[in-house]
XYZ file of C-alpha atoms in Angstrom:
433
model
C 11.911 42.295 -12.362
C 8.850 41.797 -10.326
C 9.634 42.735 -6.414
C 10.139 39.641 -4.655
C 7.811 40.753 -1.659
C 4.820 41.010 -4.292
C 4.617 37.026 -3.889
C 5.605 36.450 -0.165
C 9.402 36.186 -1.042
C 9.034 33.361 -3.483
C 12.103 34.018 -5.384
C 14.136 34.599 -2.089
C 13.110 31.193 -0.753
C 13.638 29.169 -3.736
C 17.074 30.896 -4.474
C 18.046 30.116 -0.893
C 17.028 26.338 -1.546
C 18.846 26.030 -4.650
C 21.978 27.521 -3.244
C 21.796 25.390 -0.078
C 21.944 22.366 -2.165
C 23.678 23.030 -5.430
C 27.237 23.779 -6.117
C 28.453 27.021 -7.634
C 30.031 27.435 -11.052
C 30.604 24.290 -12.868
C 30.786 22.487 -16.282
C 28.038 20.068 -15.397
C 24.496 21.475 -15.874
C 21.491 21.295 -13.486
C 18.582 19.112 -15.053
C 14.860 20.620 -14.911
C 11.945 18.390 -15.673
C 9.696 20.666 -17.858
C 6.214 19.472 -18.765
C 5.048 22.787 -19.896
C 2.488 22.999 -16.885
C 2.372 25.758 -14.230
C 4.495 24.085 -11.857
C 7.399 23.006 -13.961
C 7.307 26.260 -15.908
C 7.548 28.370 -12.619
C 10.373 26.141 -11.544
C 12.455 26.488 -14.926
C 11.729 30.280 -14.777
C 13.057 30.657 -11.159
C 16.185 28.167 -11.819
C 17.202 30.188 -14.950
C 17.260 33.369 -12.966
C 19.173 31.587 -10.096
C 21.575 30.134 -12.747
C 22.521 33.587 -14.013
C 23.804 34.544 -10.505
C 25.303 31.178 -9.826
C 27.104 30.517 -13.069
C 25.460 27.067 -13.874
C 23.866 25.667 -16.951
C 20.488 24.551 -17.144
C 19.235 21.639 -19.152
C 15.393 21.481 -19.444
C 14.013 17.894 -20.382
C 10.398 17.381 -21.646
C 8.883 14.116 -21.906
C 6.268 13.416 -24.592
C 4.124 10.472 -23.406
C 2.102 10.304 -26.456
C -1.132 9.962 -24.737
C -2.784 13.057 -26.231
C -3.100 14.000 -29.832
C -1.656 17.439 -28.917
C 1.306 16.073 -27.021
C 3.932 16.688 -29.908
C 2.745 20.282 -30.110
C 2.980 20.704 -26.261
C 6.526 19.275 -26.321
C 7.621 21.646 -29.167
C 5.999 24.715 -27.307
C 7.920 23.559 -24.142
C 11.189 23.556 -25.922
C 10.597 26.893 -27.406
C 9.786 28.645 -23.920
C 12.941 26.671 -22.364
C 15.236 28.153 -24.848
C 13.694 31.647 -24.599
C 14.507 31.452 -20.783
C 18.187 30.679 -21.728
C 18.083 26.826 -20.887
C 19.526 24.074 -23.161
C 16.414 21.571 -23.901
C 15.996 18.249 -25.091
C 12.620 16.612 -25.995
C 12.126 12.864 -25.026
C 9.586 10.517 -26.054
C 7.905 7.451 -24.433
C 7.860 5.211 -27.320
C 5.897 2.235 -25.655
C 2.935 4.493 -24.721
C -0.622 2.578 -24.776
C -3.643 2.322 -23.146
C -4.671 -0.171 -20.473
C -4.557 -0.147 -16.836
C -2.466 2.004 -14.705
C -1.512 4.047 -17.553
C -0.491 7.010 -15.132
C 1.721 4.837 -13.056
C 3.419 3.166 -16.117
C 3.895 6.826 -17.509
C 5.344 8.125 -14.311
C 7.986 5.262 -14.185
C 8.696 5.741 -18.056
C 9.095 9.487 -17.516
C 11.503 9.229 -14.553
C 13.810 6.797 -16.491
C 13.610 8.955 -19.805
C 14.614 11.922 -17.411
C 17.376 10.041 -15.411
C 18.911 8.577 -18.448
C 19.036 12.132 -20.263
C 20.243 13.950 -16.973
C 22.950 11.604 -16.731
C 23.839 11.786 -20.352
C 24.198 15.605 -20.047
C 26.562 15.260 -17.036
C 23.883 16.243 -14.433
C 23.403 14.583 -11.213
C 20.744 16.817 -10.020
C 17.231 16.669 -11.558
C 14.920 19.449 -10.370
C 11.103 18.577 -10.209
C 8.296 21.068 -9.638
C 6.302 19.049 -6.981
C 4.455 21.521 -4.499
C 2.903 21.321 -1.199
C -0.289 20.693 -2.853
C 1.337 17.494 -4.306
C 2.412 16.440 -0.920
C -1.212 16.943 0.411
C -2.841 14.968 -2.376
C -0.265 12.136 -1.852
C -1.371 11.859 1.817
C -5.113 11.938 0.837
C -4.417 9.160 -1.729
C -2.624 7.077 0.828
C -5.454 7.556 3.252
C -7.880 6.381 0.491
C -5.756 3.187 -0.085
C -3.680 4.248 -3.110
C -0.196 2.958 -2.759
C 1.853 6.235 -3.234
C 5.026 7.086 -1.558
C 6.045 10.063 0.442
C 7.278 12.980 -1.605
C 10.561 14.224 -0.221
C 12.416 17.554 -1.058
C 15.625 15.503 -1.948
C 15.667 11.996 -2.727
C 17.335 9.477 -5.043
C 15.710 8.987 -8.568
C 12.816 6.222 -8.058
C 13.688 4.189 -10.862
C 16.635 1.829 -11.101
C 18.957 1.151 -12.675
C 18.254 4.115 -14.754
C 18.220 6.617 -11.881
C 21.524 5.342 -10.551
C 23.720 8.578 -9.722
C 20.808 10.992 -10.185
C 19.233 12.764 -7.329
C 15.849 14.256 -7.483
C 15.521 17.870 -5.738
C 12.058 19.470 -5.342
C 12.735 23.215 -4.465
C 8.912 24.045 -4.631
C 7.785 21.335 -2.206
C 6.731 24.070 0.349
C 5.118 26.524 -2.009
C 1.381 26.482 -2.980
C 0.437 25.763 -6.707
C -1.728 28.767 -6.950
C 1.095 31.007 -5.716
C 3.225 29.687 -8.772
C 0.878 30.534 -11.154
C 0.335 34.255 -9.686
C 4.008 34.311 -10.336
C 3.624 33.265 -13.912
C 0.777 35.673 -14.438
C 2.812 38.548 -13.200
C 5.451 37.705 -15.701
C 2.957 37.296 -18.641
C 3.933 33.495 -18.935
C 1.131 30.947 -20.075
C 1.246 27.317 -19.050
C -0.154 24.371 -20.691
C -3.242 22.434 -18.812
C -3.288 18.664 -19.761
C -7.114 17.593 -19.924
C -6.038 14.491 -18.095
C -5.585 16.658 -14.966
C -9.365 16.861 -14.926
C -10.219 13.233 -15.494
C -11.928 11.743 -12.408
C -10.792 8.303 -13.479
C -7.568 8.990 -11.931
C -6.745 8.928 -8.332
C -4.635 12.020 -8.106
C -7.361 13.828 -10.015
C -9.800 12.809 -7.365
C -7.485 13.909 -4.765
C -6.852 17.253 -6.213
C -10.513 17.983 -6.028
C -10.938 16.781 -2.754
C -8.126 18.928 -1.605
C -8.961 22.075 -3.441
C -10.497 23.751 -0.609
C -7.917 22.727 2.063
C -4.633 24.557 2.837
C -2.043 21.802 2.952
C 0.499 21.448 5.622
C 4.082 22.546 4.954
C 6.197 19.717 3.619
C 7.652 17.795 6.597
C 11.252 16.703 6.389
C 12.026 13.035 6.863
C 13.476 12.294 10.345
C 14.393 8.490 9.956
C 18.123 7.879 9.607
C 19.311 4.760 7.883
C 21.363 2.152 9.949
C 25.096 1.425 8.824
C 24.784 -1.695 6.320
C 28.014 -3.171 7.327
C 31.526 -3.608 5.649
C 30.171 -5.962 2.772
C 27.414 -3.695 1.461
C 29.384 -3.082 -1.846
C 29.290 -6.725 -2.296
C 25.534 -6.636 -1.947
C 25.419 -8.147 1.542
C 23.942 -6.029 4.117
C 24.482 -6.916 7.960
C 22.353 -5.329 10.737
C 22.116 -5.752 14.497
C 18.904 -7.612 14.730
C 17.776 -5.366 17.729
C 18.580 -1.893 15.637
C 16.777 -3.351 12.621
C 13.689 -3.951 14.433
C 13.344 -0.280 15.213
C 13.920 0.885 11.573
C 11.431 0.002 9.146
C 13.119 2.265 6.492
C 16.392 0.549 6.880
C 14.772 -2.644 6.182
C 12.870 -1.424 3.123
C 15.755 0.170 1.731
C 18.144 -2.780 2.274
C 15.864 -5.004 0.576
C 15.647 -3.045 -2.640
C 19.353 -2.318 -2.872
C 20.556 -5.849 -2.007
C 18.285 -7.074 -4.744
C 18.895 -4.346 -7.302
C 15.182 -4.174 -7.792
C 12.844 -1.159 -7.805
C 9.224 -2.323 -6.742
C 9.009 -1.943 -2.821
C 7.752 -4.701 -0.874
C 3.933 -4.520 -0.088
C 3.123 -2.908 3.384
C 1.632 -6.134 4.815
C 4.453 -8.322 3.900
C 7.084 -5.793 5.043
C 5.283 -5.576 8.266
C 5.212 -9.265 8.730
C 8.878 -9.422 8.100
C 9.499 -6.936 10.835
C 7.621 -8.967 13.134
C 9.704 -11.881 12.593
C 12.923 -9.749 13.018
C 11.473 -8.287 16.179
C 10.637 -11.674 17.680
C 14.224 -12.607 17.106
C 13.385 -16.392 15.990
C 16.075 -17.700 13.676
C 14.500 -18.288 10.106
C 15.068 -17.413 6.392
C 12.547 -15.328 4.498
C 12.493 -13.922 0.876
C 10.987 -10.682 -0.017
C 11.265 -8.263 -2.956
C 13.888 -10.458 -4.558
C 16.187 -10.491 -1.441
C 17.136 -13.354 1.106
C 16.696 -12.300 4.651
C 18.586 -14.480 7.244
C 17.280 -13.723 10.754
C 19.703 -14.990 13.642
C 19.288 -14.297 17.100
C 21.661 -11.217 17.252
C 21.790 -10.200 13.675
C 20.204 -9.976 10.235
C 21.848 -10.465 6.817
C 19.882 -9.479 3.717
C 21.267 -10.061 0.138
C 20.189 -11.189 -3.283
C 18.247 -14.366 -3.505
C 19.467 -16.732 -6.281
C 16.277 -18.494 -6.807
C 14.470 -15.018 -7.581
C 17.662 -14.228 -9.673
C 16.958 -17.150 -11.940
C 13.216 -16.667 -11.688
C 13.584 -12.933 -13.074
C 15.051 -14.607 -16.350
C 18.552 -13.365 -15.837
C 20.948 -14.529 -18.523
C 24.746 -14.313 -19.338
C 25.441 -10.671 -20.383
C 28.079 -10.131 -23.087
C 30.054 -7.028 -22.407
C 30.936 -4.456 -25.327
C 34.418 -3.056 -25.046
C 34.320 0.342 -23.724
C 30.780 0.599 -22.820
C 29.070 0.336 -19.444
C 26.735 -2.276 -18.632
C 24.614 -3.018 -15.671
C 24.119 -6.738 -14.332
C 21.221 -7.892 -12.109
C 20.647 -4.182 -11.101
C 23.686 -4.554 -8.509
C 26.982 -4.350 -10.537
C 28.371 -1.987 -13.123
C 30.840 -3.377 -15.426
C 33.053 -2.308 -18.209
C 35.217 -4.507 -20.351
C 38.283 -3.019 -21.910
C 38.282 -5.669 -24.736
C 35.967 -8.027 -26.487
C 35.146 -11.505 -25.423
C 33.952 -11.133 -21.860
C 30.777 -12.227 -20.413
C 29.286 -11.936 -16.849
C 27.045 -14.471 -15.298
C 25.766 -15.829 -12.009
C 27.875 -17.926 -9.769
C 24.990 -20.363 -9.317
C 25.933 -23.390 -11.187
C 29.496 -22.075 -11.892
C 31.100 -21.972 -8.788
C 33.025 -25.254 -9.239
C 34.457 -23.801 -12.462
C 36.492 -20.976 -10.504
C 39.991 -21.520 -9.043
C 40.511 -22.755 -5.600
C 41.804 -19.139 -4.822
C 38.678 -17.512 -6.302
C 36.479 -19.691 -4.286
C 38.500 -18.917 -1.003
C 37.959 -15.262 -1.695
C 34.069 -15.556 -1.846
C 34.324 -17.225 1.567
C 33.967 -13.846 2.864
C 30.195 -13.842 2.035
C 27.375 -16.038 3.495
C 27.330 -19.144 1.593
C 23.794 -18.397 0.128
C 25.023 -15.091 -0.922
C 27.704 -16.710 -3.110
C 25.146 -18.257 -5.494
C 24.007 -14.982 -6.775
C 27.309 -13.323 -7.147
C 28.680 -12.266 -10.496
C 31.700 -14.210 -12.121
C 33.310 -13.378 -15.499
C 33.892 -15.708 -18.403
C 36.422 -15.117 -21.080
C 34.660 -16.439 -24.364
C 37.991 -16.789 -26.193
C 39.711 -19.128 -23.412
C 36.555 -20.320 -21.724
C 38.078 -19.533 -18.280
C 35.845 -18.587 -15.343
C 37.111 -15.668 -13.167
C 36.159 -13.821 -10.122
C 37.877 -10.703 -11.375
C 40.494 -9.550 -14.250
C 42.279 -6.578 -14.982
C 40.622 -6.182 -18.438
C 37.218 -5.846 -16.727
C 36.103 -2.938 -14.282
C 33.590 -4.005 -11.805
C 31.858 -1.631 -9.284
C 29.134 -2.767 -6.703
C 26.095 -0.582 -6.735
C 24.275 -1.837 -3.786
C 26.214 0.005 -1.077
C 26.285 3.422 -3.032
C 22.521 3.174 -3.786
C 21.848 2.559 -0.040
C 24.306 5.443 1.029
C 22.787 7.917 -1.362
C 19.471 7.322 0.202
C 21.116 7.642 3.667
C 22.816 10.856 2.521
C 19.459 12.435 1.392
C 17.736 11.476 4.768
C 20.748 12.569 6.987
C 20.041 16.443 7.180
C 18.412 19.213 5.457
C 21.572 20.586 3.809
C 22.734 17.617 1.636
C 25.008 19.247 -0.942
C 25.217 18.280 -4.621
C 29.150 17.785 -4.249
C 28.732 15.157 -1.708
C 26.265 13.252 -3.835
C 28.335 13.472 -6.916
C 31.304 12.231 -5.048
C 29.520 9.184 -3.719
C 28.603 8.112 -7.216
C 31.502 9.543 -9.426
C 34.391 10.163 -7.121
C 37.589 8.182 -6.948
C 36.544 5.084 -5.121
C 38.260 1.918 -5.328
C 36.439 -1.671 -6.441
C 34.671 -3.569 -4.302
C 36.855 -5.563 -1.707
C 36.270 -8.926 -3.609
C 37.644 -7.344 -6.764
C 40.642 -5.503 -5.495
C 43.976 -7.034 -5.604
């Protein structure tokens, strides 16, 4: 084994980060994204060493984007080395790969979706990725050059939705330099793959990498923003904030918009700034952004799904298969215990509910009721707010709280995140008896 001090305590630092976040021995594995490049290969090697001491299984996941004639060979090579390191391995494939504009961004989103689905299927709630301090610096350079990329955080929810529900991304190498990791691999006699696309100046990240080549990046900085409490109806998809408090928390506003609408594309910066200006001014009005409706009042702000945007997105009634989980409108998870059930928007169907069911919806703002899910029994034709034959769980509040938990402190534990998504929690208030 290489002395840890030979590379500035790399193993010691990474082991400490993994142990601070992850649970001890357990049946569920830790997933690792493995491209075969130097960063991900070093991450897998270090994780497998840590797993030997911690008693955890490691599941390596490799995505073949089919954007290079050699990609199948690279994927096979990555699988072989993962298995040599003692990890389980699964190869994934982006079947919709093609040319055209923004191919790297489309490939990134597809990769995250494939990794999140595979991690969840394997029972893993944590996905490790090999981003480094160099990636953080490159992202900063790209933002300053006008490319809309987000901040890389050490721990954060998966960036895709709804595929990423329940999956948290952890980046234990975010304070490490890329070249130090390659020194680690060289010392151990391990070879990594170099994708020619990493040298193609057509891509913004490649230009950033070249521009930053001679610059020592700053250490990754922890996020300090804390999300506001979203109120008692968050699990029903209605977020309620003090107007004065929300005017000081742009992150709370942006996160609530995505969670309430069940979408994954953040609002454009200028539109978000304009909305924040209206909230700060405190003038009562209604706005729609990122698929969400924002009702601004003198002392409070309500955010929920806009029914018109729901219709424009092409939302159709969803037939439920018995025993299979389904996601509706990115906001609710349903599972029918028998055949014959559909879920559809309340818009145009409220009059078909019983008086009792409509009275239950009175807890929501009137406009929020229109985008709420209701059930239809195809055998009887009845429309119901709830049924003992269909389990319904709201995702909006959980998604928001997952982001809040990741931001809350520097020692977010895997167990807390797992319990948030998978623990014994009751159904949302409107679906409880």
